Amino acid sequence: MKKHIWDSMKMLLAMTVLTGIIYPLAMTGIAQIVFPKQANGSMIRINGKLVGSSLIGQNFASDKYFWPRPSAVNYNPLPSGASNYGPTSDTLKELVEMRRNNFIRLNGLPSNTQVPPDMLYASGSGLDPDISPKAAELQIDRVAHARHFDAKEKRELVRLVKSHLEGPQLGFLGEPRVNVLMLNLALDTLGVTRK
Amino acid sequence: MFIATFGIFGMHDIVQIGVFLLALILLTPPLGAFMAKAVNGERNFLTPVLGGLEKWLYKICRIDPDCEMDWKSYLSAVIAFSLVGLVVLWLLQVTQAYLPLNPQHLPNVSWDLAFNTAVSFMTNTNWQSYAGETTLSYFVQMAGLTVHNFVSAAGGMAVLLALIRGITRKSTEGLGNFWADLVRMTLYVLLPLSVILALILVGQGTVQTLSGYAHATTLEGQKQVIAIGPAASQIAIKQLGTNGGGFFNTNSTHPFENPTPITNFFEMLSILLIASASVYTYGKMVGSPRQGWVIWGVMLAVFCVMLGVSLYSEYNFHPPYVSTPSMEGKETRFGVTNSILWETATTVTSNGSVNSMHDSLTPLSGLVALVNMMYGEVIFGGIGSGLASMLLFVLLTVFIAGLMVGRTPEYLGKKIEAYEVKMSVIGVLAPGVAILIFTAIASVTKVGLSALNNGGPHGLSEILYAFTSCAANNGSAFAGLSTNTVFYNITQGIDMLIGRFVPIVAYLAVAGSLANKKSVPPSAGTFPTDTALFGFLLIGVIIIVAALTFFPVLALGPIVEHFLMLAGKTF
């Protein structure tokens, strides 16, 4: 046993150097050279100022923007988190009913509208950057109204939302979705060119 | 105007599952054949690149890779290595404030959380009581957690190799050399695959940097601190090594850990890949690929049934106050199908990473996750340990079949006698005993109940899930349970140790005993173990053992919750 302990220490040290230091540092080096943008978090800068990451959702409360999914951590990434409410949770039931009512009321939708489930339920990470295409579609009227768009501008807005629609990757992987931050960034430039 | 999404299981979902299973089936034989060579020290296509490094490692550690170990010596090497790893990993965490690569100046980890995390990674469980981005420095993630992701997986494989050698060798004490097995598995299998996967991940958006967290000002003017770090290198081995401990708190739901459906596909494939390939390796090493394929077929069949049940529940059952499947705890880019496919893959293996929150799944989907772990992680299972546990079930099945036909049971030319059967039973039942005892204690004590996030039967499921996950060395969670308390950190630590080491003692004791035996040629009375009939018997034994042990507690947790949910009851 004593020899085994001694051998273990040497082996652990060797493995630490190899898999715990050389391997991650080498991967960092390669990643920083080959994929510098992705490796550093797909950050978005406007006029040199960091406004967020295209992969990390952020809060939008204003009527002028498309809203993201509910988040258990309010889009604060420190730390990421989910509600972890089960299907028989009282709190979840109340939250879902409240979110449904709010979504319908604040978007001025008919009261029998089927609200897509991504707007009723919080995501797993609390940082989900995407919403479903349906959830984006149902917000178009509200955004157009808040921005005082005329009919032509509203058609542009619809086109903008459509152009931000991502289908399944490679044609079959994953779900169709719309990245909220990217859409809202484009929305702001739409407003600028208008003026 | 836009395509509909969510809610209906259709062709799109079948294609995704089909392509996934096809990729797994196609990769299993080549990787399995490669592993059979590489882990046994035979020349392979990576030898010219890595052979020198392998020899150098033996040299600096002064280890003779050809020195054979008997089962007790092999076991003591496993335990010594685990013990040293445990102490070092604990020390790294409780001193991280004084160590380099800590750009967020995170304080030292508390002693009990550090114990839980150290046990968790050393035993290949990777339970997360910690939240990576607010608890652990980059240095601990790299030199601590990543290292154990490699060596705990390689250690599991080493123990399996010893068991296989016990079956194939005759009249000998030697089961191979633990250090050589550990080094070869790490160097030739885990490291190259990790490099490939890490690069795929980074290309898609997984972060890999040593910079500190980024401070952003959102479009609406709020401050957002975005946690980053050297994540891809750790996530790659976390998926491949059936580890599952996340770089970030929410594991592979986090967009930096699993940014796109493509990364999701490869991370999911990596969960099953090596465990699946090692069954092929087994067939090769015992000289009969059919023996491997029968076991593999059993694994795939159970996997598909469990997947089907979970998908059916998630798509069809929901509380009366909604009319669609739940997206609680799920990510938009993955949707329901990818979340459930991952859930099944991560719980049949001892991986335990998540891309959706299991706590928020429908009760019968949660039940599937629980039962997958309660089988003892034998459906593909943890690297090495999964197939090793499956082989204990194979021995039990051979024994029961022998009782039925009244012949001395034998497996691959080795007589199966009282000692092997006793050891197999101990190895198979120990985790179950630990699960039930600890769950019972937590369910009736204030300190256990105060951690709950959900009421009613779901609360029992949360506790049951925690101890099942730890004993099965899985590490996934009904994460609502607040387990970062002294009570849970310590009881779960013990639970993980029992779940890892009692079976390892059983594998190696069986291996030692079998290696000692002479080989008897098969006769007319030998029950063939490479047929579909044997496969069905094996499934029967696995289900009976899991069902008899756990049915009562499952009835009180997820099953009753299912009916209460349909009736609209909430807690």
PDB file of N, CA and C in Angstrom, chain A residues 11-27, chain B residues 53 57 81 138-152 154 182-183 185-192 194-195 208 230 233-234 237:
ATOM      1  N   MET A  11       2.003   9.655 -10.087  1.00  0.00           N
ATOM      2  CA  MET A  11       1.107   9.523 -11.242  1.00  0.00           C
ATOM      3  C   MET A  11       0.123  10.692 -11.292  1.00  0.00           C
ATOM      4  N   LEU A  12      -0.402  11.085 -10.126  1.00  0.00           N
ATOM      5  CA  LEU A  12      -1.365  12.192 -10.109  1.00  0.00           C
ATOM      6  C   LEU A  12      -0.687  13.482 -10.569  1.00  0.00           C
ATOM      7  N   LEU A  13       0.545  13.673 -10.117  1.00  0.00           N
ATOM      8  CA  LEU A  13       1.269  14.877 -10.518  1.00  0.00           C
ATOM      9  C   LEU A  13       1.463  14.883 -12.038  1.00  0.00           C
ATOM     10  N   ALA A  14       1.895  13.739 -12.573  1.00  0.00           N
ATOM     11  CA  ALA A  14       2.117  13.652 -14.013  1.00  0.00           C
ATOM     12  C   ALA A  14       0.814  13.914 -14.769  1.00  0.00           C
ATOM     13  N   MET A  15      -0.271  13.311 -14.298  1.00  0.00           N
ATOM     14  CA  MET A  15      -1.561  13.476 -14.966  1.00  0.00           C
ATOM     15  C   MET A  15      -2.062  14.917 -14.845  1.00  0.00           C
ATOM     16  N   THR A  16      -1.772  15.550 -13.698  1.00  0.00           N
ATOM     17  CA  THR A  16      -2.200  16.939 -13.514  1.00  0.00           C
ATOM     18  C   THR A  16      -1.493  17.844 -14.512  1.00  0.00           C
ATOM     19  N   VAL A  17      -0.193  17.622 -14.663  1.00  0.00           N
ATOM     20  CA  VAL A  17       0.555  18.443 -15.614  1.00  0.00           C
ATOM     21  C   VAL A  17       0.021  18.221 -17.026  1.00  0.00           C
ATOM     22  N   LEU A  18      -0.229  16.957 -17.357  1.00  0.00           N
ATOM     23  CA  LEU A  18      -0.639  16.634 -18.724  1.00  0.00           C
ATOM     24  C   LEU A  18      -2.085  17.070 -19.021  1.00  0.00           C
ATOM     25  N   THR A  19      -3.035  16.613 -18.177  1.00  0.00           N
ATOM     26  CA  THR A  19      -4.451  16.835 -18.501  1.00  0.00           C
ATOM     27  C   THR A  19      -5.029  18.073 -17.832  1.00  0.00           C
ATOM     28  N   GLY A  20      -4.340  18.586 -16.818  1.00  0.00           N
ATOM     29  CA  GLY A  20      -4.890  19.718 -16.084  1.00  0.00           C
ATOM     30  C   GLY A  20      -4.216  21.031 -16.411  1.00  0.00           C
ATOM     31  N   ILE A  21      -3.023  20.969 -17.006  1.00  0.00           N
ATOM     32  CA  ILE A  21      -2.325  22.208 -17.327  1.00  0.00           C
ATOM     33  C   ILE A  21      -2.009  22.282 -18.820  1.00  0.00           C
ATOM     34  N   ILE A  22      -1.272  21.270 -19.340  1.00  0.00           N
ATOM     35  CA  ILE A  22      -0.899  21.330 -20.757  1.00  0.00           C
ATOM     36  C   ILE A  22      -2.140  21.280 -21.651  1.00  0.00           C
ATOM     37  N   TYR A  23      -3.040  20.333 -21.378  1.00  0.00           N
ATOM     38  CA  TYR A  23      -4.222  20.175 -22.245  1.00  0.00           C
ATOM     39  C   TYR A  23      -5.107  21.431 -22.270  1.00  0.00           C
ATOM     40  N   PRO A  24      -5.546  21.942 -21.104  1.00  0.00           N
ATOM     41  CA  PRO A  24      -6.402  23.143 -21.196  1.00  0.00           C
ATOM     42  C   PRO A  24      -5.683  24.369 -21.749  1.00  0.00           C
ATOM     43  N   LEU A  25      -4.392  24.514 -21.429  1.00  0.00           N
ATOM     44  CA  LEU A  25      -3.669  25.678 -21.963  1.00  0.00           C
ATOM     45  C   LEU A  25      -3.489  25.555 -23.465  1.00  0.00           C
ATOM     46  N   ALA A  26      -3.194  24.343 -23.935  1.00  0.00           N
ATOM     47  CA  ALA A  26      -3.047  24.142 -25.372  1.00  0.00           C
ATOM     48  C   ALA A  26      -4.365  24.427 -26.075  1.00  0.00           C
ATOM     49  N   MET A  27      -5.473  23.952 -25.498  1.00  0.00           N
ATOM     50  CA  MET A  27      -6.765  24.206 -26.123  1.00  0.00           C
ATOM     51  C   MET A  27      -7.084  25.699 -26.120  1.00  0.00           C
TER      52      MET A  27
ATOM     53  N   LEU B  53       5.561   9.501 -25.330  1.00  0.00           N
ATOM     54  CA  LEU B  53       5.045  10.145 -24.120  1.00  0.00           C
ATOM     55  C   LEU B  53       4.646   9.089 -23.080  1.00  0.00           C
ATOM     56  N   LEU B  57       6.237   8.726 -19.399  1.00  0.00           N
ATOM     57  CA  LEU B  57       5.433   8.777 -18.169  1.00  0.00           C
ATOM     58  C   LEU B  57       5.803   7.629 -17.226  1.00  0.00           C
ATOM     59  N   PHE B  81      -4.748   5.503  -5.283  1.00  0.00           N
ATOM     60  CA  PHE B  81      -4.813   6.599  -6.252  1.00  0.00           C
ATOM     61  C   PHE B  81      -6.029   7.485  -5.987  1.00  0.00           C
ATOM     62  N   TYR B 138     -10.476  29.290 -11.937  1.00  0.00           N
ATOM     63  CA  TYR B 138     -10.077  28.609 -13.167  1.00  0.00           C
ATOM     64  C   TYR B 138      -9.054  27.509 -12.852  1.00  0.00           C
ATOM     65  N   PHE B 139      -8.190  27.784 -11.898  1.00  0.00           N
ATOM     66  CA  PHE B 139      -7.141  26.808 -11.591  1.00  0.00           C
ATOM     67  C   PHE B 139      -7.737  25.509 -11.060  1.00  0.00           C
ATOM     68  N   VAL B 140      -8.707  25.632 -10.142  1.00  0.00           N
ATOM     69  CA  VAL B 140      -9.339  24.424  -9.599  1.00  0.00           C
ATOM     70  C   VAL B 140     -10.108  23.691 -10.691  1.00  0.00           C
ATOM     71  N   GLN B 141     -10.772  24.440 -11.563  1.00  0.00           N
ATOM     72  CA  GLN B 141     -11.508  23.802 -12.659  1.00  0.00           C
ATOM     73  C   GLN B 141     -10.557  23.025 -13.563  1.00  0.00           C
ATOM     74  N   MET B 142      -9.378  23.604 -13.823  1.00  0.00           N
ATOM     75  CA  MET B 142      -8.432  22.945 -14.733  1.00  0.00           C
ATOM     76  C   MET B 142      -7.635  21.853 -14.040  1.00  0.00           C
ATOM     77  N   ALA B 143      -6.837  22.248 -13.074  1.00  0.00           N
ATOM     78  CA  ALA B 143      -5.880  21.315 -12.478  1.00  0.00           C
ATOM     79  C   ALA B 143      -6.552  20.381 -11.467  1.00  0.00           C
ATOM     80  N   GLY B 144      -7.778  20.718 -11.072  1.00  0.00           N
ATOM     81  CA  GLY B 144      -8.502  19.843 -10.156  1.00  0.00           C
ATOM     82  C   GLY B 144      -9.554  19.031 -10.888  1.00  0.00           C
ATOM     83  N   LEU B 145     -10.627  19.698 -11.272  1.00  0.00           N
ATOM     84  CA  LEU B 145     -11.771  18.974 -11.822  1.00  0.00           C
ATOM     85  C   LEU B 145     -11.456  18.291 -13.149  1.00  0.00           C
ATOM     86  N   THR B 146     -10.798  19.015 -14.064  1.00  0.00           N
ATOM     87  CA  THR B 146     -10.531  18.421 -15.372  1.00  0.00           C
ATOM     88  C   THR B 146      -9.677  17.157 -15.228  1.00  0.00           C
ATOM     89  N   VAL B 147      -8.674  17.229 -14.364  1.00  0.00           N
ATOM     90  CA  VAL B 147      -7.795  16.070 -14.168  1.00  0.00           C
ATOM     91  C   VAL B 147      -8.610  14.863 -13.704  1.00  0.00           C
ATOM     92  N   HIS B 148      -9.507  15.097 -12.743  1.00  0.00           N
ATOM     93  CA  HIS B 148     -10.295  13.966 -12.245  1.00  0.00           C
ATOM     94  C   HIS B 148     -11.304  13.477 -13.261  1.00  0.00           C
ATOM     95  N   ASN B 149     -11.752  14.385 -14.130  1.00  0.00           N
ATOM     96  CA  ASN B 149     -12.616  13.918 -15.213  1.00  0.00           C
ATOM     97  C   ASN B 149     -11.891  12.868 -16.042  1.00  0.00           C
ATOM     98  N   PHE B 150     -10.612  13.099 -16.278  1.00  0.00           N
ATOM     99  CA  PHE B 150      -9.834  12.121 -17.033  1.00  0.00           C
ATOM    100  C   PHE B 150      -9.571  10.856 -16.210  1.00  0.00           C
ATOM    101  N   VAL B 151      -8.983  11.023 -15.042  1.00  0.00           N
ATOM    102  CA  VAL B 151      -8.463   9.827 -14.365  1.00  0.00           C
ATOM    103  C   VAL B 151      -9.565   8.982 -13.732  1.00  0.00           C
ATOM    104  N   SER B 152     -10.705   9.605 -13.350  1.00  0.00           N
ATOM    105  CA  SER B 152     -11.760   8.762 -12.787  1.00  0.00           C
ATOM    106  C   SER B 152     -12.396   7.919 -13.884  1.00  0.00           C
ATOM    107  N   ALA B 154     -10.703   6.964 -16.667  1.00  0.00           N
ATOM    108  CA  ALA B 154      -9.687   5.973 -17.008  1.00  0.00           C
ATOM    109  C   ALA B 154      -9.608   4.894 -15.924  1.00  0.00           C
ATOM    110  N   LEU B 182      -4.407   2.833 -16.677  1.00  0.00           N
ATOM    111  CA  LEU B 182      -4.805   4.220 -16.458  1.00  0.00           C
ATOM    112  C   LEU B 182      -4.176   5.138 -17.512  1.00  0.00           C
ATOM    113  N   VAL B 183      -2.874   4.964 -17.712  1.00  0.00           N
ATOM    114  CA  VAL B 183      -2.145   5.837 -18.635  1.00  0.00           C
ATOM    115  C   VAL B 183      -2.623   5.619 -20.065  1.00  0.00           C
ATOM    116  N   MET B 185      -5.481   4.394 -21.247  1.00  0.00           N
ATOM    117  CA  MET B 185      -6.846   4.862 -21.485  1.00  0.00           C
ATOM    118  C   MET B 185      -6.858   6.391 -21.614  1.00  0.00           C
ATOM    119  N   THR B 186      -6.129   7.062 -20.740  1.00  0.00           N
ATOM    120  CA  THR B 186      -6.090   8.525 -20.775  1.00  0.00           C
ATOM    121  C   THR B 186      -5.451   9.026 -22.060  1.00  0.00           C
ATOM    122  N   LEU B 187      -4.290   8.446 -22.363  1.00  0.00           N
ATOM    123  CA  LEU B 187      -3.464   8.971 -23.437  1.00  0.00           C
ATOM    124  C   LEU B 187      -4.036   8.683 -24.820  1.00  0.00           C
ATOM    125  N   TYR B 188      -4.462   7.448 -25.042  1.00  0.00           N
ATOM    126  CA  TYR B 188      -4.839   7.044 -26.400  1.00  0.00           C
ATOM    127  C   TYR B 188      -6.321   7.250 -26.693  1.00  0.00           C
ATOM    128  N   VAL B 189      -7.160   7.260 -25.665  1.00  0.00           N
ATOM    129  CA  VAL B 189      -8.601   7.329 -25.918  1.00  0.00           C
ATOM    130  C   VAL B 189      -9.180   8.673 -25.472  1.00  0.00           C
ATOM    131  N   LEU B 190      -9.026   8.994 -24.186  1.00  0.00           N
ATOM    132  CA  LEU B 190      -9.727  10.165 -23.658  1.00  0.00           C
ATOM    133  C   LEU B 190      -9.152  11.479 -24.189  1.00  0.00           C
ATOM    134  N   LEU B 191      -7.821  11.568 -24.188  1.00  0.00           N
ATOM    135  CA  LEU B 191      -7.197  12.838 -24.571  1.00  0.00           C
ATOM    136  C   LEU B 191      -7.450  13.186 -26.043  1.00  0.00           C
ATOM    137  N   PRO B 192      -7.196  12.271 -26.986  1.00  0.00           N
ATOM    138  CA  PRO B 192      -7.451  12.640 -28.394  1.00  0.00           C
ATOM    139  C   PRO B 192      -8.917  12.986 -28.655  1.00  0.00           C
ATOM    140  N   SER B 194     -11.049  14.172 -26.548  1.00  0.00           N
ATOM    141  CA  SER B 194     -11.343  15.455 -25.899  1.00  0.00           C
ATOM    142  C   SER B 194     -10.869  16.626 -26.743  1.00  0.00           C
ATOM    143  N   VAL B 195      -9.691  16.481 -27.334  1.00  0.00           N
ATOM    144  CA  VAL B 195      -9.165  17.563 -28.170  1.00  0.00           C
ATOM    145  C   VAL B 195     -10.123  17.824 -29.331  1.00  0.00           C
ATOM    146  N   GLN B 208     -13.455  29.489 -24.177  1.00  0.00           N
ATOM    147  CA  GLN B 208     -12.176  28.884 -23.798  1.00  0.00           C
ATOM    148  C   GLN B 208     -11.178  30.019 -23.662  1.00  0.00           C
ATOM    149  N   PRO B 230     -12.059  28.886 -19.025  1.00  0.00           N
ATOM    150  CA  PRO B 230     -11.572  27.785 -19.868  1.00  0.00           C
ATOM    151  C   PRO B 230     -12.559  26.625 -19.826  1.00  0.00           C
ATOM    152  N   SER B 233     -12.455  22.940 -22.813  1.00  0.00           N
ATOM    153  CA  SER B 233     -11.549  21.817 -22.545  1.00  0.00           C
ATOM    154  C   SER B 233     -12.116  20.929 -21.441  1.00  0.00           C
ATOM    155  N   GLN B 234     -12.797  21.529 -20.485  1.00  0.00           N
ATOM    156  CA  GLN B 234     -13.367  20.721 -19.412  1.00  0.00           C
ATOM    157  C   GLN B 234     -14.666  20.043 -19.839  1.00  0.00           C
ATOM    158  N   ILE B 237     -14.175  16.667 -21.872  1.00  0.00           N
ATOM    159  CA  ILE B 237     -13.912  15.432 -21.117  1.00  0.00           C
ATOM    160  C   ILE B 237     -15.052  15.130 -20.158  1.00  0.00           C
TER     161      ILE B 237
END
